[in-house]
JSON list of C-alpha atoms in Angstrom, two decimals:
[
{"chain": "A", "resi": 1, "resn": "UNK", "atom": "CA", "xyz": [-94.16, 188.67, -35.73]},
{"chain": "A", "resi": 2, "resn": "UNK", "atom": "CA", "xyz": [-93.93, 191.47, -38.05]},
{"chain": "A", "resi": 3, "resn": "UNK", "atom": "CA", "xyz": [-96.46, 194.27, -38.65]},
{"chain": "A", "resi": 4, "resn": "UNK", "atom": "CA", "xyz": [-97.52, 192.63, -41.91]},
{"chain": "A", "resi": 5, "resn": "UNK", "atom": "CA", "xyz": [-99.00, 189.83, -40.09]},
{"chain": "A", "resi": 6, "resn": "UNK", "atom": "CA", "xyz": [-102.33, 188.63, -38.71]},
{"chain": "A", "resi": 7, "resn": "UNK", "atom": "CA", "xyz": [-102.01, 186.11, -36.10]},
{"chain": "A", "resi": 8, "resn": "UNK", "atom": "CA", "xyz": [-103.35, 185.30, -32.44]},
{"chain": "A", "resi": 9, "resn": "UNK", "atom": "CA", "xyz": [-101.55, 185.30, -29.22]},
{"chain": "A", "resi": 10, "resn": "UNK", "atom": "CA", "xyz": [-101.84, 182.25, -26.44]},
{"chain": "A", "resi": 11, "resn": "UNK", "atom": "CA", "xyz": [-100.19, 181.89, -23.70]},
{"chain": "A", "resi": 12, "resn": "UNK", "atom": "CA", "xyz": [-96.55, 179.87, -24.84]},
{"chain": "A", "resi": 13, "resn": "UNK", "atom": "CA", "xyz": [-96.43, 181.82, -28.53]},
{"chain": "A", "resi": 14, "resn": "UNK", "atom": "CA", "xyz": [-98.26, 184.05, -31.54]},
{"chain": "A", "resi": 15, "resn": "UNK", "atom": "CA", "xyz": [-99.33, 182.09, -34.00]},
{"chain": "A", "resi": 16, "resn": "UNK", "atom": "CA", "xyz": [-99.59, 183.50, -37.60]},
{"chain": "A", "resi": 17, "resn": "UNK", "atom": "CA", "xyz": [-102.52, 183.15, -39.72]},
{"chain": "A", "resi": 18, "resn": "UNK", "atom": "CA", "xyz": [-101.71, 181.72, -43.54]},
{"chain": "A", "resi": 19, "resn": "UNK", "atom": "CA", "xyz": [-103.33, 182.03, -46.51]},
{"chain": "A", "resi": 20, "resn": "UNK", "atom": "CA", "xyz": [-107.06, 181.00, -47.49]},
{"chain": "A", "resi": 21, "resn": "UNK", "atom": "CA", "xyz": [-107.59, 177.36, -48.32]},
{"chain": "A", "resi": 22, "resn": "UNK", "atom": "CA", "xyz": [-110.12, 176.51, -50.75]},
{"chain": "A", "resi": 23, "resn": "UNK", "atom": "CA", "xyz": [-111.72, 173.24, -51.10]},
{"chain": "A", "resi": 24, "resn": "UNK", "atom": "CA", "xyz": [-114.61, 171.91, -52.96]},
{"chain": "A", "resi": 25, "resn": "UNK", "atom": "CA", "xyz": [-117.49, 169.47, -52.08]},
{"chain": "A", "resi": 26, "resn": "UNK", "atom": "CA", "xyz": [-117.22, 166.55, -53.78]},
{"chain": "A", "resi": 27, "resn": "UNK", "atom": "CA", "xyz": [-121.10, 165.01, -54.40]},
{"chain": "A", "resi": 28, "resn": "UNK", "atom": "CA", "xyz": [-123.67, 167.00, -52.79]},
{"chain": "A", "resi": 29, "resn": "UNK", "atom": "CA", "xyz": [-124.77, 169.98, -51.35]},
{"chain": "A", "resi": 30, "resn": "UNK", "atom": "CA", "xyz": [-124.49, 168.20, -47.74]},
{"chain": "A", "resi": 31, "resn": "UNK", "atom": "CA", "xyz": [-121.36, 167.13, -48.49]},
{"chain": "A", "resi": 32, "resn": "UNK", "atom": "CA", "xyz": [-119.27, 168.22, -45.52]},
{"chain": "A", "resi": 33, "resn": "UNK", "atom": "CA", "xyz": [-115.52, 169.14, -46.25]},
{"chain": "A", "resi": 34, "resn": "UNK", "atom": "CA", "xyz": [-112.26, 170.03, -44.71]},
{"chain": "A", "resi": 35, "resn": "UNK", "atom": "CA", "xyz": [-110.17, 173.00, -44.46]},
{"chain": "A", "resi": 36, "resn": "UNK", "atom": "CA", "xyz": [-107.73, 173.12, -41.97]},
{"chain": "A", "resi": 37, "resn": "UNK", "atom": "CA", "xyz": [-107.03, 176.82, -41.97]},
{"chain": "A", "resi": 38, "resn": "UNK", "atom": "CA", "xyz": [-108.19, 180.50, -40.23]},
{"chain": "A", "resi": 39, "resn": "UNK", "atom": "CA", "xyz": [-109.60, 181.30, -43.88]},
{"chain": "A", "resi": 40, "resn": "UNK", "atom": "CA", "xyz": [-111.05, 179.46, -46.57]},
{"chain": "A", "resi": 41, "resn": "UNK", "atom": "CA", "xyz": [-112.99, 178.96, -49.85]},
{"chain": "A", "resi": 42, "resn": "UNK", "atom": "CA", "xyz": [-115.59, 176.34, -49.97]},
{"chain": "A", "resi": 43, "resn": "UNK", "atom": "CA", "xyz": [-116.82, 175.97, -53.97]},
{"chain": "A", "resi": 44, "resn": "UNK", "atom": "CA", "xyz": [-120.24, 174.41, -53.28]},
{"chain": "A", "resi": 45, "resn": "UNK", "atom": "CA", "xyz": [-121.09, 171.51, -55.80]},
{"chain": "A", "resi": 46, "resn": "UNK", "atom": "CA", "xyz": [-123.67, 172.46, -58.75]},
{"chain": "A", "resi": 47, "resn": "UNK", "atom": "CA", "xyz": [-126.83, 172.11, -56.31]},
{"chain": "A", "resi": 48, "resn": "UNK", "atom": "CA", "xyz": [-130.79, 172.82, -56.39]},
{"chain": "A", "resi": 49, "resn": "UNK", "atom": "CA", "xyz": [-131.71, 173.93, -53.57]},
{"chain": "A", "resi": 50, "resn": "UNK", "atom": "CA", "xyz": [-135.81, 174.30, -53.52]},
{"chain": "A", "resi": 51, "resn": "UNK", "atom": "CA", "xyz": [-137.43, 177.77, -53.28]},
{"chain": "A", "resi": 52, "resn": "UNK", "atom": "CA", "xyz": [-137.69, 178.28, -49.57]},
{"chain": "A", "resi": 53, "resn": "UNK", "atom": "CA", "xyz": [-135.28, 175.23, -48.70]},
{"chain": "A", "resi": 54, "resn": "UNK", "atom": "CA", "xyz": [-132.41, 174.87, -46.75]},
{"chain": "A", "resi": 55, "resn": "UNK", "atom": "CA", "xyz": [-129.47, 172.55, -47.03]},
{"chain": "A", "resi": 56, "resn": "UNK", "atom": "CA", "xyz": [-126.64, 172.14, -44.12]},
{"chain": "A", "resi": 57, "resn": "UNK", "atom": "CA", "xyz": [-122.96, 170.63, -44.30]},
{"chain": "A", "resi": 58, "resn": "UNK", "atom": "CA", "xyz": [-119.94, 170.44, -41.66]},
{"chain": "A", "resi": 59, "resn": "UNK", "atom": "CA", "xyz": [-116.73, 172.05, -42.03]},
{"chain": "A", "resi": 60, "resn": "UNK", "atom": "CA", "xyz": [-114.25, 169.86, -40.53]},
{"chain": "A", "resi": 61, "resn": "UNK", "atom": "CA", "xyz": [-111.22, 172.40, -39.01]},
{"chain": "A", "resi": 62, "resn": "UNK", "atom": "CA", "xyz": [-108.89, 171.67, -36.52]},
{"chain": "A", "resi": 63, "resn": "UNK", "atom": "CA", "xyz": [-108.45, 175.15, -35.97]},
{"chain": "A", "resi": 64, "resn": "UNK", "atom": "CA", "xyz": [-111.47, 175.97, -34.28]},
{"chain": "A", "resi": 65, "resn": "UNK", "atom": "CA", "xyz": [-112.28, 175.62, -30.93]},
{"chain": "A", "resi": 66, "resn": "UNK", "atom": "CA", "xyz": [-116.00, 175.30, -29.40]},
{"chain": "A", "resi": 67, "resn": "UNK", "atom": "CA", "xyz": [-115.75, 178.88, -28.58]},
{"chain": "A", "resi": 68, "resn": "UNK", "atom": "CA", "xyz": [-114.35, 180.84, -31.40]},
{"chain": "A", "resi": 69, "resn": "UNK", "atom": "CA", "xyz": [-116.58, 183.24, -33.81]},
{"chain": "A", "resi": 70, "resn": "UNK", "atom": "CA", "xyz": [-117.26, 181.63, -37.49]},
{"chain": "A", "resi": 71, "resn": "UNK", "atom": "CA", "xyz": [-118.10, 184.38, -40.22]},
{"chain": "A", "resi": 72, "resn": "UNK", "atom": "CA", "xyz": [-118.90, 183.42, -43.46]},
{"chain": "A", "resi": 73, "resn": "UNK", "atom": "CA", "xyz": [-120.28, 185.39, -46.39]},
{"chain": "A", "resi": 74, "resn": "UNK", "atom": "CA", "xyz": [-120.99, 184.07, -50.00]},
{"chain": "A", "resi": 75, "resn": "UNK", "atom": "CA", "xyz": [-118.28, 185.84, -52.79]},
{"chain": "A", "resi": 76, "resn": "UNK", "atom": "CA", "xyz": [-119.54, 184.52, -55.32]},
{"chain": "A", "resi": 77, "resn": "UNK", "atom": "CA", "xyz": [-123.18, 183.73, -56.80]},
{"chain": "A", "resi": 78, "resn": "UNK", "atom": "CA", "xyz": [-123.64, 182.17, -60.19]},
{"chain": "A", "resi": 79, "resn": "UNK", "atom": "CA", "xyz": [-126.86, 180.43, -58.91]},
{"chain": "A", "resi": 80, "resn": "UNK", "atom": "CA", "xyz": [-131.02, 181.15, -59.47]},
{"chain": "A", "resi": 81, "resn": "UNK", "atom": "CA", "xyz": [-132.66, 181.72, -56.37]},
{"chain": "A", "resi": 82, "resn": "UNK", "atom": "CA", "xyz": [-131.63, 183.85, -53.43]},
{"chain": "A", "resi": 83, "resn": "UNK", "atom": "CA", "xyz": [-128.86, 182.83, -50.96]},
{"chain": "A", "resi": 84, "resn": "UNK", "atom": "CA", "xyz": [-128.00, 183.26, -47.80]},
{"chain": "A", "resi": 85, "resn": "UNK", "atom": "CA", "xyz": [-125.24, 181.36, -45.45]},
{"chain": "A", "resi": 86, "resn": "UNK", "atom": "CA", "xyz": [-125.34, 181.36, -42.05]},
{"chain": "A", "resi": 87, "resn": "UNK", "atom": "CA", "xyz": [-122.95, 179.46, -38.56]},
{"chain": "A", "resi": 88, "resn": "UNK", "atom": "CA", "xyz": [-125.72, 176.85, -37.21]},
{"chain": "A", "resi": 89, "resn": "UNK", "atom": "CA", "xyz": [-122.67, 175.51, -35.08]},
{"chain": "A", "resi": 90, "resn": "UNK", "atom": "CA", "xyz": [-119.64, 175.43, -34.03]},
{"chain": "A", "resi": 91, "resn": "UNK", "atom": "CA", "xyz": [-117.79, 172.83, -31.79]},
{"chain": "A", "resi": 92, "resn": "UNK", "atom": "CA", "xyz": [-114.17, 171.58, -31.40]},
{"chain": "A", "resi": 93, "resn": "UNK", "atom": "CA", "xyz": [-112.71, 171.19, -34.50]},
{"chain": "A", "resi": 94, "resn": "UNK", "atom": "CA", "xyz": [-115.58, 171.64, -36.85]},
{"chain": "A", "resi": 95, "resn": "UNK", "atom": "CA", "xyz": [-118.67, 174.35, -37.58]},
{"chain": "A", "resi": 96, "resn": "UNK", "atom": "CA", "xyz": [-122.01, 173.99, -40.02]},
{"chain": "A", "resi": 97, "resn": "UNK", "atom": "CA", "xyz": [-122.67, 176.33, -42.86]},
{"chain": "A", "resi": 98, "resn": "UNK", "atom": "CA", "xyz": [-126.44, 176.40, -43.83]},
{"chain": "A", "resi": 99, "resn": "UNK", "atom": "CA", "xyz": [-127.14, 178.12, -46.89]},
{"chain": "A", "resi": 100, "resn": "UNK", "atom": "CA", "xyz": [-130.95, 179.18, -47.32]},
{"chain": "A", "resi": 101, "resn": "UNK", "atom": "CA", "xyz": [-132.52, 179.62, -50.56]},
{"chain": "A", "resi": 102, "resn": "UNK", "atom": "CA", "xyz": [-134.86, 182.97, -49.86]},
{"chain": "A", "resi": 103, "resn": "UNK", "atom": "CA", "xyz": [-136.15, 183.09, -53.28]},
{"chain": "A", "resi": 104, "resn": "UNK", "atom": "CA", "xyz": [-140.30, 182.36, -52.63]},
{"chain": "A", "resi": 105, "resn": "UNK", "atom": "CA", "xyz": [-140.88, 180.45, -56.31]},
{"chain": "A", "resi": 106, "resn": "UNK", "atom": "CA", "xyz": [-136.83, 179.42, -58.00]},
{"chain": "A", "resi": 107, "resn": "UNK", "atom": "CA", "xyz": [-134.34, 177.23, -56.90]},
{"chain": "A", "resi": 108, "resn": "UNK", "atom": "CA", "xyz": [-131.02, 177.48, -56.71]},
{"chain": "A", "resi": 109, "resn": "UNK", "atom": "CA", "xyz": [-129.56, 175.22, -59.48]},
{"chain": "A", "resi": 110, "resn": "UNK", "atom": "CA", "xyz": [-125.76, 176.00, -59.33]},
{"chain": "A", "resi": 111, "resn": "UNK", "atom": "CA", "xyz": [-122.76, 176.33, -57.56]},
{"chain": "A", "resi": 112, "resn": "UNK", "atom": "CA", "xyz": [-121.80, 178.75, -54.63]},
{"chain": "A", "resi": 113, "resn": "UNK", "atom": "CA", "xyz": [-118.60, 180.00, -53.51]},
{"chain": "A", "resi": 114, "resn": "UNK", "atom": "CA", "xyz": [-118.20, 181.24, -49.70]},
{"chain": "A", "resi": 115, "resn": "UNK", "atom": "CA", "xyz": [-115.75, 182.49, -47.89]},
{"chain": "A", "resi": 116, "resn": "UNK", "atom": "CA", "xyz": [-114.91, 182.28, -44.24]},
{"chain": "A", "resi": 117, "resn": "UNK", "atom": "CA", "xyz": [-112.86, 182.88, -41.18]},
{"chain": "A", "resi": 118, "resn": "UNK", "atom": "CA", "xyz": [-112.26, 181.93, -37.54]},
{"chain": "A", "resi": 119, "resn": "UNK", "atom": "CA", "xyz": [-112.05, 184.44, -35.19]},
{"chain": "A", "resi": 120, "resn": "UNK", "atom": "CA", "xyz": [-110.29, 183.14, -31.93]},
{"chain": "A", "resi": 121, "resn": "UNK", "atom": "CA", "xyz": [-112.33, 183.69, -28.68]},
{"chain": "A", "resi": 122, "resn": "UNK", "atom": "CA", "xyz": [-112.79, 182.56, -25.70]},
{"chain": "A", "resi": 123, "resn": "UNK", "atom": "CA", "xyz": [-115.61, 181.89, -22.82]}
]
């Protein structure tokens, strides 16, 4: 491994972390999707999301284990209201993203583009 690269240590070998995937959801803002990866993109679908609302979806990731660290933010915001994202879970091989519209009196009414990673842990 050279000093260039990112990548977690287990017992038998270091293994280097890639590049981001990206992925969109294909019908709705519950819509779970996959990304196989330590990083990703997830391009929400165009979505309305009540004032005061919440929607939920899985991220399917054979990466993650039940006890790793999921942090997501949201790059990029093109949508009315005012979002959050959050980790409501994480198991083995997947996690849920729940993005909360804050906004007391607009809904969200367009797409939203979040970012993530995995950080390895364990118990």
């Amino acid at each position: 491994m050279s000093y260039n690269q990112i990548g977690y240590r287990n017992a038998d070998s270091i293994e280097v972390v890639g590049a981001q995937t990206a992925v969109t959801q294909a019908s709705s803002i519950t819509t779970g999707v996959t990304c196989d990866a330590y990083s990703g993109v997830i391009t929400t679908v165009s979505q309305t999301v009540a004032a005061g609302a919440e929607a939920e979806f899985t991220v399917t990731n054979a990466k993650v284990a039940a006890t790793d660290v999921i942090v997501a933010c949201i790059k990029t915001h093109t949508s009315a209201g005012d979002f959050i994202v959050g980790v409501s879970a994480v198991a083995a091989g997947s996690f849920k993203l729940r993005l909360t519209n804050l906004h007391a009196s607009t809904a969200g009414n367009n797409v939203l583009v979040i970012n993530f990673t995995v950080l390895k842990a364990s118990a």
